[in-house]
Coordinates of C-alpha atoms and ligand atoms in Angstrom, one line a residue:
X534 CA 88.6 116.2 70.0
X535 CA 91.2 118.0 72.1
X536 CA 94.5 117.9 70.2
X537 CA 97.0 115.6 71.9
X538 CA 99.4 117.8 73.7
X539 CA 102.5 115.8 72.7
X540 CA 103.4 114.3 69.4
X541 CA 103.0 110.6 69.9
X542 CA 105.4 109.6 67.1
X543 CA 105.1 106.0 66.1
X544 CA 102.8 105.0 68.9
X545 CA 99.2 104.3 68.4
X546 CA 96.6 106.7 70.0
X547 CA 95.1 106.0 73.4
X548 CA 92.6 108.0 75.4
X549 CA 91.7 107.4 79.0
X550 CA 88.6 108.0 81.1
X551 CA 89.0 107.8 84.9
X552 CA 85.8 107.5 86.9
X553 CA 85.9 109.6 90.0
X554 CA 82.5 111.2 90.5
X555 CA 81.0 108.9 93.2
X556 CA 80.8 109.8 96.9
X557 CA 81.9 106.5 98.1
X558 CA 79.0 105.9 100.5
X559 CA 80.7 102.8 102.1
X560 CA 83.6 105.0 103.3
X561 CA 81.1 106.7 105.8
X562 CA 83.1 109.9 105.5
X563 CA 82.2 113.5 104.4
X564 CA 85.3 113.5 102.2
X565 CA 84.8 112.0 98.7
X566 CA 86.4 108.6 98.4
X567 CA 88.8 109.4 95.6
X568 CA 90.3 112.3 97.7
X569 CA 91.3 110.0 100.6
X570 CA 95.1 109.9 100.8
X571 CA 97.3 107.0 99.8
X572 CA 101.0 107.7 100.6
X573 CA 100.6 111.4 100.4
X574 CA 98.5 111.6 97.3
X575 CA 94.7 111.6 96.7
X576 CA 93.8 108.1 95.7
X577 CA 92.6 109.2 92.2
X578 CA 96.1 110.5 91.4
X579 CA 97.4 107.0 90.9
X580 CA 95.1 105.7 88.1
X581 CA 95.4 109.1 86.4
X582 CA 99.2 108.9 86.6
X583 CA 99.3 105.3 85.3
X584 CA 97.1 106.2 82.4
X585 CA 99.5 109.1 81.5
X586 CA 102.5 106.7 81.8
X587 CA 100.7 104.2 79.5
X588 CA 100.7 107.1 76.9
X589 CA 97.0 108.1 77.2
X590 CA 96.4 111.6 75.8
X591 CA 94.0 113.0 76.8
X592 CA 93.0 111.6 80.2
X593 CA 89.4 112.6 80.9
X594 CA 88.6 112.5 84.6
X595 CA 84.9 112.3 85.4
X596 CA 84.2 114.3 88.5
X597 CA 81.0 115.0 90.5
X598 CA 81.1 114.7 94.2
X599 CA 83.5 117.4 95.5
X600 CA 84.5 117.8 91.9
X601 CA 86.2 121.1 92.3
X602 CA 88.5 119.6 95.0
X603 CA 89.3 116.6 92.9
X604 CA 90.1 118.8 89.9
X605 CA 92.3 121.1 91.9
X606 CA 94.1 118.3 93.6
X607 CA 95.0 116.6 90.3
X608 CA 96.0 119.8 88.5
X609 CA 98.3 120.6 91.4
X610 CA 99.9 117.2 91.5
X611 CA 100.2 116.8 87.7
X612 CA 101.0 120.3 86.3
X613 CA 101.1 120.4 82.5
X614 CA 99.6 116.9 82.1
X615 CA 96.9 116.5 79.3
X616 CA 94.0 116.3 81.7
X617 CA 90.4 117.1 81.0
X618 CA 87.6 117.2 83.5
X619 CA 84.0 116.2 82.7
X620 CA 81.2 116.8 85.2
X621 CA 78.7 114.1 86.1
X622 CA 76.2 116.1 88.2
X623 CA 74.1 113.1 89.3
X624 CA 75.9 109.8 89.8
X625 CA 73.5 107.5 88.0
X626 CA 76.1 104.7 87.5
X627 CA 79.4 103.8 85.9
X628 CA 78.0 103.7 82.3
X629 CA 76.4 107.1 82.9
X630 CA 79.8 108.4 84.2
X631 CA 81.6 107.2 81.0
X632 CA 79.0 109.0 78.9
X633 CA 79.7 112.2 80.7
X634 CA 83.2 112.0 79.2
X635 CA 81.9 111.7 75.6
X636 CA 81.9 115.5 74.8
X637 CA 85.6 115.7 75.9
X638 CA 86.5 113.0 73.4
X639 CA 84.5 114.4 70.5
X640 CA 86.0 113.4 67.1
X641 CA 88.5 111.0 68.8
X642 CA 88.8 107.6 67.1
X643 CA 90.8 104.8 68.6
X644 CA 91.0 102.8 71.8
X645 CA 89.8 104.2 75.1
X646 CA 90.9 102.8 78.4
X647 CA 88.5 103.2 81.3
X648 CA 89.8 103.1 84.9
X649 CA 88.3 103.5 88.3
X650 CA 89.4 106.3 90.5
X651 CA 89.3 103.8 93.5
X652 CA 92.0 101.3 92.3
X653 CA 95.3 103.0 93.3
X654 CA 97.5 99.9 93.1
X655 CA 97.2 99.2 89.4
X656 CA 100.6 99.2 87.6
X657 CA 101.4 100.7 84.2
X658 CA 102.6 97.2 83.1
X659 CA 99.2 95.6 83.8
X660 CA 97.4 98.5 82.2
X661 CA 99.5 98.1 79.0
X662 CA 98.8 94.3 79.0
X663 CA 95.0 94.9 79.0
X664 CA 95.3 97.5 76.4
X665 CA 97.3 95.1 74.2
X666 CA 94.9 92.2 74.8
X667 CA 92.1 93.1 72.4
X668 CA 91.7 90.5 69.6
X669 CA 90.5 93.0 67.1
X670 CA 90.1 96.8 66.7
X671 CA 86.4 96.5 67.6
X672 CA 86.6 94.1 70.5
X673 CA 86.5 94.9 74.2
X674 CA 89.2 93.8 76.7
X675 CA 88.6 94.0 80.5
X676 CA 90.5 92.9 83.5
X677 CA 89.4 90.2 86.0
X678 CA 90.8 88.8 89.1
X679 CA 90.2 85.8 91.3
X680 CA 89.3 86.6 94.9
X681 CA 89.0 84.4 97.9
X682 CA 86.1 86.6 99.0
X683 CA 84.4 88.1 96.0
X684 CA 81.8 89.9 98.0
X685 CA 80.8 93.3 96.6
X686 CA 82.3 92.8 93.1
X687 CA 80.7 92.0 89.8
X688 CA 81.0 88.3 88.9
X689 CA 82.3 87.3 85.5
X690 CA 80.0 84.7 83.8
X691 CA 81.6 82.7 80.9
X692 CA 79.7 81.0 78.1
X693 CA 80.7 77.4 78.0
X694 CA 83.5 76.9 75.4
X695 CA 83.5 80.6 74.6
X696 CA 84.8 83.8 76.2
X697 CA 83.2 85.9 78.9
X698 CA 79.4 86.3 78.4
X699 CA 78.5 88.9 80.9
X700 CA 79.2 90.5 84.3
X701 CA 76.5 90.3 86.9
X702 CA 76.6 92.6 89.9
X703 CA 76.4 91.1 93.3
X704 CA 73.0 92.6 94.0
X705 CA 71.6 91.1 90.8
X706 CA 73.3 87.8 91.1
X707 CA 71.6 84.4 91.7
X708 CA 73.0 82.3 94.6
X709 CA 74.9 80.2 92.1
X710 CA 76.4 83.3 90.4
X711 CA 77.6 84.5 93.8
X712 CA 79.7 81.4 94.1
X713 CA 81.9 82.7 91.1
X714 CA 85.2 83.9 92.4
X715 CA 86.4 85.5 89.1
X716 CA 85.4 89.2 89.5
X717 CA 85.4 92.3 87.4
X718 CA 88.4 94.5 88.2
X719 CA 86.9 97.6 86.7
X720 CA 89.4 98.2 83.9
X721 CA 88.2 98.2 80.3
X722 CA 89.6 99.0 76.9
X723 CA 87.3 99.5 73.9
X724 CA 87.1 101.4 70.7
X725 CA 85.6 104.9 71.0
X726 CA 83.0 104.3 68.4
X727 CA 81.9 101.0 69.9
X728 CA 81.8 102.6 73.3
X729 CA 79.5 105.4 72.3
X730 CA 77.1 103.3 70.2
X731 CA 76.9 100.5 72.8
X732 CA 76.6 102.7 75.9
X733 CA 73.5 104.3 74.3
X734 CA 71.8 100.9 74.6
X735 CA 72.5 100.5 78.4
X736 CA 69.5 100.9 80.6
X737 CA 69.0 101.0 84.4
X738 CA 66.8 97.9 84.7
X739 CA 68.6 96.3 87.7
X740 CA 68.6 96.0 91.4
X741 CA 70.3 99.4 91.9
X742 CA 68.5 101.3 89.2
X743 CA 71.9 102.4 87.8
X744 CA 73.4 102.5 84.4
X745 CA 76.0 99.7 84.7
X746 CA 79.2 100.0 82.6
X747 CA 79.5 96.2 83.1
X748 CA 76.6 95.7 80.6
X749 CA 79.2 96.5 77.9
X750 CA 80.6 92.9 78.3
X751 CA 77.3 91.2 77.3
X752 CA 76.8 93.7 74.4
X753 CA 80.4 93.1 73.1
X754 CA 80.1 89.3 73.6
X755 CA 77.0 89.4 71.3
X756 CA 78.9 91.5 68.8
X757 CA 82.6 92.1 68.2
X758 CA 83.8 89.9 71.1
X759 CA 85.0 90.4 74.6
X760 CA 88.2 89.2 76.1
X761 CA 88.9 88.8 79.9
X762 CA 92.5 89.4 81.1
X763 CA 93.3 88.0 84.5
X764 CA 95.3 90.4 86.6
X765 CA 96.7 90.2 90.2
X766 CA 94.3 91.1 93.0
X767 CA 97.3 92.8 94.6
X768 CA 96.9 95.5 91.9
X769 CA 93.3 95.6 91.1
X770 CA 91.6 95.4 94.4
X771 CA 89.4 98.5 94.8
X772 CA 89.0 100.7 97.8
X773 CA 85.4 100.8 99.0
X774 CA 85.7 101.3 102.7
X775 CA 88.3 102.5 105.2
X776 CA 89.6 99.0 105.8
X777 CA 90.3 98.6 102.1
X778 CA 92.0 102.0 102.3
X779 CA 94.4 100.9 105.1
X780 CA 95.3 97.8 103.0
X781 CA 96.0 99.9 99.9
X782 CA 98.2 102.3 101.9
X783 CA 100.2 99.4 103.3
X784 CA 100.6 97.8 99.9
X785 CA 101.7 101.1 98.3
X786 CA 104.1 101.7 101.2
X787 CA 105.6 98.3 100.7
X788 CA 106.2 99.1 97.0
X789 CA 108.0 102.3 97.9
X790 CA 110.1 100.5 100.5
X791 CA 111.1 97.8 98.0
X792 CA 112.2 100.3 95.5
X793 CA 114.3 102.1 98.1
X794 CA 115.9 98.8 99.2
X795 CA 116.7 98.0 95.5
X796 CA 118.4 101.3 95.2
X797 CA 120.8 100.7 98.1
X798 CA 118.9 102.1 101.1
X799 CA 118.9 100.0 104.3
X800 CA 115.5 99.8 105.9
X801 CA 115.9 98.0 109.2
X802 CA 112.3 97.1 109.3
X803 CA 110.3 97.8 106.1
X804 CA 107.1 96.9 107.9
X805 CA 107.6 99.8 110.3
X806 CA 108.4 102.4 107.7
X807 CA 106.1 105.0 106.1
X808 CA 106.9 107.0 103.0
X809 CA 104.9 109.1 100.6
X810 CA 105.0 108.6 96.9
X811 CA 107.9 110.6 95.5
X812 CA 110.3 110.7 98.4
X813 CA 114.0 110.2 97.5
X814 CA 116.8 108.6 99.6
X815 CA 120.4 108.1 98.5
X816 CA 122.3 104.8 98.7
X817 CA 124.1 103.8 101.9
X818 CA 121.6 105.6 104.0
X819 CA 120.3 103.5 107.0
X820 CA 116.7 104.1 108.1
X821 CA 115.9 102.8 111.5
X822 CA 112.4 101.5 112.4
X823 CA 109.3 103.7 112.6
X824 CA 110.6 106.5 110.5
X825 CA 108.1 108.5 108.4
X826 CA 109.1 110.4 105.2
X827 CA 106.5 112.7 103.8
X828 CA 105.8 114.9 100.8
X829 CA 108.8 116.0 98.9
X830 CA 111.4 114.9 101.4
X831 CA 114.9 114.1 99.9
X832 CA 117.7 112.5 101.9
X833 CA 121.2 112.2 100.6
X834 CA 123.6 109.2 100.9
X835 CA 125.5 107.7 103.8
X836 CA 123.0 109.1 106.4
X837 CA 121.5 107.4 109.5
X838 CA 117.9 108.4 110.2
X839 CA 117.1 107.5 113.8
X840 CA 114.1 105.6 115.0
X841 CA 110.8 107.4 115.2
X842 CA 111.8 110.4 113.2
X843 CA 109.3 112.2 111.0
X844 CA 110.5 114.3 108.0
X845 CA 108.0 116.3 105.9
X846 CA 109.0 118.3 102.8
X847 CA 112.6 118.4 104.1
X848 CA 115.9 118.2 102.3
X849 CA 118.8 116.4 104.1
X850 CA 122.3 116.3 102.7
X851 CA 124.9 113.5 102.8
X852 CA 126.4 111.8 105.9
X853 CA 123.9 113.3 108.2
X854 CA 123.5 111.5 111.6
X855 CA 119.9 111.9 112.8
X856 CA 119.4 110.5 116.3
X857 CA 116.0 109.1 117.2
X858 CA 112.7 111.0 117.5
X859 CA 113.3 114.1 115.5
X860 CA 110.5 116.1 113.8
X861 CA 111.4 118.1 110.7
X862 CA 109.0 120.1 108.6
X863 CA 110.1 122.0 105.5
X864 CA 113.7 122.2 106.9
X865 CA 117.1 121.9 105.2
X866 CA 119.9 120.0 106.8
X867 CA 123.4 120.3 105.3
X868 CA 126.1 117.6 104.8
X869 CA 127.6 116.1 107.9
X870 CA 125.2 117.6 110.4
X871 CA 124.2 115.8 113.6
X872 CA 120.6 116.3 114.7
X873 CA 118.7 114.9 117.7
X874 CA 117.6 113.1 119.6
X875 CA 114.3 114.9 120.0
X876 CA 115.1 118.0 117.9
X877 CA 112.3 119.9 116.2
X878 CA 113.1 121.8 113.0
X879 CA 110.1 123.8 111.8
X880 CA 109.6 125.5 108.4
X881 CA 112.6 127.4 107.1
X882 CA 115.0 126.0 109.6
X883 CA 118.3 125.7 107.7
X884 CA 121.5 124.1 108.8
X885 CA 124.8 124.5 106.9
X886 CA 127.5 121.9 106.8
X887 CA 128.5 120.2 110.0
X888 CA 126.0 121.8 112.3
X889 CA 125.0 120.1 115.6
X890 CA 121.5 120.5 116.9
X891 CA 120.7 118.4 120.0
X892 CA 117.9 117.3 122.3
X893 CA 114.9 119.6 122.8
X894 CA 116.2 122.3 120.5
X895 CA 113.5 124.0 118.4
X896 CA 114.3 126.0 115.3
X897 CA 111.9 128.1 113.3
X898 CA 112.8 130.3 110.3
X899 CA 116.4 130.2 111.5
X900 CA 119.6 129.5 109.8
X901 CA 122.8 128.2 111.4
X902 CA 126.2 128.6 109.7
X903 CA 128.9 126.0 109.3
X904 CA 129.9 124.0 112.4
X905 CA 127.6 126.0 114.7
X906 CA 126.2 124.1 117.7
X907 CA 123.0 124.2 119.8
X908 CA 123.3 121.0 121.7
X909 CA 120.6 121.2 124.4
X910 CA 117.3 122.9 125.2
X911 CA 116.9 126.0 123.1
X912 CA 114.3 128.0 121.1
X913 CA 115.8 129.8 118.1
X914 CA 113.2 131.6 116.0
X915 CA 113.6 134.2 113.2
X916 CA 117.4 134.1 113.8
X917 CA 120.3 134.3 111.5
X918 CA 123.3 132.6 113.1
X919 CA 126.8 132.7 111.7
X920 CA 129.5 130.0 111.5
X921 CA 131.2 128.5 114.5
X922 CA 128.7 129.8 117.0
X923 CA 128.1 128.0 120.2
X924 CA 124.6 128.4 121.5
X925 CA 124.5 127.4 125.2
X926 CA 121.9 125.2 126.9
X927 CA 118.6 127.0 127.6
X928 CA 119.1 129.9 125.1
X929 CA 115.9 131.6 123.9
X930 CA 115.3 134.1 121.2
X931 CA 112.4 136.3 122.3
X932 CA 111.2 136.9 118.7
X933 CA 107.6 137.9 119.5
X934 CA 106.4 141.0 121.3
X935 CA 102.8 140.0 121.3
X936 CA 102.1 141.7 118.0
X937 CA 105.1 141.3 115.7
X938 CA 108.0 138.9 115.1
X939 CA 111.5 140.4 115.2
X940 CA 114.8 139.1 114.0
X941 CA 117.9 138.1 115.9
X942 CA 121.4 138.2 114.3
X943 CA 124.4 136.4 115.7
X944 CA 127.7 136.9 114.0
X945 CA 130.4 134.2 113.4
X946 CA 132.2 132.8 116.3
X947 CA 129.9 134.1 119.0
X948 CA 129.7 132.3 122.3
X949 CA 126.2 132.4 123.7
X950 CA 126.4 131.5 127.4
X951 CA 123.8 129.1 128.8
X952 CA 120.4 130.4 129.7
X953 CA 120.7 133.5 127.6
X954 CA 117.6 135.4 126.7
X955 CA 117.9 137.5 123.5
X956 CA 115.1 140.0 123.2
X957 CA 114.7 140.7 119.5
X958 CA 115.3 142.8 117.4
X959 CA 118.9 142.3 118.5
X960 CA 122.2 141.9 116.8
X961 CA 125.4 140.3 118.3
X962 CA 128.7 141.2 116.6
X963 CA 131.3 138.6 115.5
X964 CA 133.3 136.9 118.2
X965 CA 131.3 138.4 121.1
X966 CA 130.8 136.6 124.4
X967 CA 127.4 136.6 126.1
X968 CA 127.6 135.8 129.8
X969 CA 125.5 132.8 131.0
X970 CA 122.1 133.8 132.4
X971 CA 122.0 137.2 130.6
X972 CA 118.8 138.9 129.4
X973 CA 120.0 141.0 126.5
X974 CA 117.9 143.8 125.0
X975 CA 120.7 145.9 123.5
X976 CA 122.9 145.1 120.5
X977 CA 126.4 143.8 121.3
X978 CA 129.5 144.9 119.4
X979 CA 131.9 142.5 117.8
X980 CA 134.4 141.0 120.3
X981 CA 132.6 142.4 123.4
X982 CA 131.6 140.6 126.6
X983 CA 127.9 141.3 127.4
X984 CA 126.6 140.7 130.9
X985 CA 122.9 141.2 131.4
X986 CA 122.1 140.0 134.9
X987 CA 122.1 141.1 138.5
X988 CA 125.5 141.1 140.2
X989 CA 126.0 138.1 142.6
X990 CA 126.1 138.9 146.3
X991 CA 127.6 136.3 148.7
X992 CA 126.8 136.7 152.4
X993 CA 129.4 134.6 154.3
X994 CA 128.2 132.9 157.5
X995 CA 124.6 133.7 156.8
X996 CA 123.3 130.2 157.5
X997 CA 124.9 130.0 160.9
X998 CA 123.4 133.4 161.9
X999 CA 120.0 132.4 160.8
X1000 CA 120.1 129.2 162.8
X1001 CA 121.1 131.2 165.9
X1002 CA 118.2 133.7 165.4
X1003 CA 115.8 130.8 165.2
X1004 CA 117.1 129.2 168.4
X1005 CA 116.7 132.4 170.3
X1006 CA 113.1 132.7 169.1
X1007 CA 113.7 136.0 167.3
X1008 CA 113.6 134.7 163.8
X1009 CA 111.3 132.4 161.8
Ligands
UD1_2195 C1 82.3 98.4 90.0 C2 81.7 97.4 89.0 C3 82.0 96.0 89.5 C4 83.4 95.8 89.7 C5 84.0 96.9 90.7 C6 85.5 96.8 90.6 C7 79.8 98.5 88.0 C8 78.3 98.6 87.9 N1 80.3 97.6 88.8 O1 81.5 98.2 91.2 O2 81.5 95.1 88.5 O3 83.7 94.5 90.3 O4 83.7 98.2 90.2 O5 86.2 97.7 91.5 O6 80.5 99.2 87.2 N2 81.5 106.3 89.7 C9 81.2 107.5 89.0 N3 79.9 107.8 88.8 C10 78.9 107.0 89.1 C11 79.2 105.8 89.8 C12 80.5 105.5 90.0 O7 82.1 108.3 88.7 O8 77.7 107.3 88.8 C13 82.9 106.0 89.9 C14 83.2 106.0 91.4 O9 83.6 107.2 91.9 C15 84.4 104.9 91.5 C16 84.1 104.1 90.3 O10 83.2 104.8 89.4 O11 85.6 105.6 91.4 C17 83.5 102.7 90.6 O12 82.3 102.9 91.4 P1 81.9 102.0 92.6 O13 80.6 102.5 93.1 O14 83.0 101.9 93.5 O15 81.6 100.6 91.9 P2 81.6 99.2 92.5 O16 80.4 99.0 93.3 O17 82.9 99.0 93.2
CA2196 CA1 84.7 100.2 93.7

């Protein structure tokens, strides 16, 4: 077997198999089911992560449909984790899928936990409780749940006075069996040796002509014994179609929201809050309704994040006041900044401490030094802006000449008058003043005043003269 990557001192061995080869026909999408996203992660990430947290080493993921993408997504999300990937070229059923993992576990003796790639809500606690429920080293434990509407799930049939006798799939069930509301949750723990010898006996004589993993229960019941562990449907409900997916996303989001509230974050309306798995928010931060936090976003403490703002892979310091409807993507906002409403910070926008960025201001690959301000209507791209700079309303950095991007440098303390056009590459020295309405193509020295506009001409009395011309029929 693959050598466990970490020394599991004192703890008993555990291996995991995660089934993720199916297409997910009921999703009706080209994308394989387990790649659909739940809170920023492919669905299959969650059962794999939970297996790792329960101490499984290795975790063998059985892939098939879009297998390369599934493997790449998991390796990227869990670098360094003891993951193995086994191919199931043809998806002939869940038992067949488990057998595809056999070679990856060659020589391994001990318990194997089998999880479905389509049950993202399972918790490590529940997983551990099923692992611990086996009555003997040879027996099988599996999770069941009671559902109001058991349609689509395998029903658990009990032998009177004994334990579970078998699982019957809906398509093979009699009308009486279909009335059973205790269903198979798709989580099993069995000894490796039992698993391989028993799976060899499973055939495909059923309505779907598939090799059912659920046949293990009847085979264990006849032999070493099977035990059913009831778990909460909130955790074990599978995702089979896009409606199930939306419910799983909502449930996962609610968990993230609860954890944030427990750690001192105010969510004004947790039902109107979206966050990806892994986002961080500091205590005493207030999040207004309809905010969305994505990817690796981290927000400090004592901030207010205004209604409708969307932050992706963005780092926000402490005591930041973000007014409603801002969009930030891969940006950095320093302590004490004020941003918005309606600001757009694109990748590599970086604000030092105490910067103000106001409405309809767009920044791309642009840094602003301490206390600098761009309060209204500006586009600042590929610009390095110093401290204490005032960028007037309507300022534009012309960073693109149709072929290449060029930089703009603005020194500390510069005053950029309203409606300035800075044609890059251009450099403005410290403390310079740029007159309002200027189009600037030349560098400006420190402390200079730059005017780049036509001189104003006033023609006194012009309106009166025009009216007189019109009256006499000479003018238009
Ligand atoms: C399965 C169970 C059912 C249980 C339900 C719980 C069987 C026969 N049925 O049904 O009793 O109530 O899960 O959620 O096991 N997969 C493969 N290769 C295959 C087939 C499936 O890797 O050849 C993977 C899928 O990608 C999926 C998982 O196994 O992640 C479960 O398959 P799915 O088709 O969703 O099984 P269900 O019909 O839901
Ligand atoms: Ca399923």
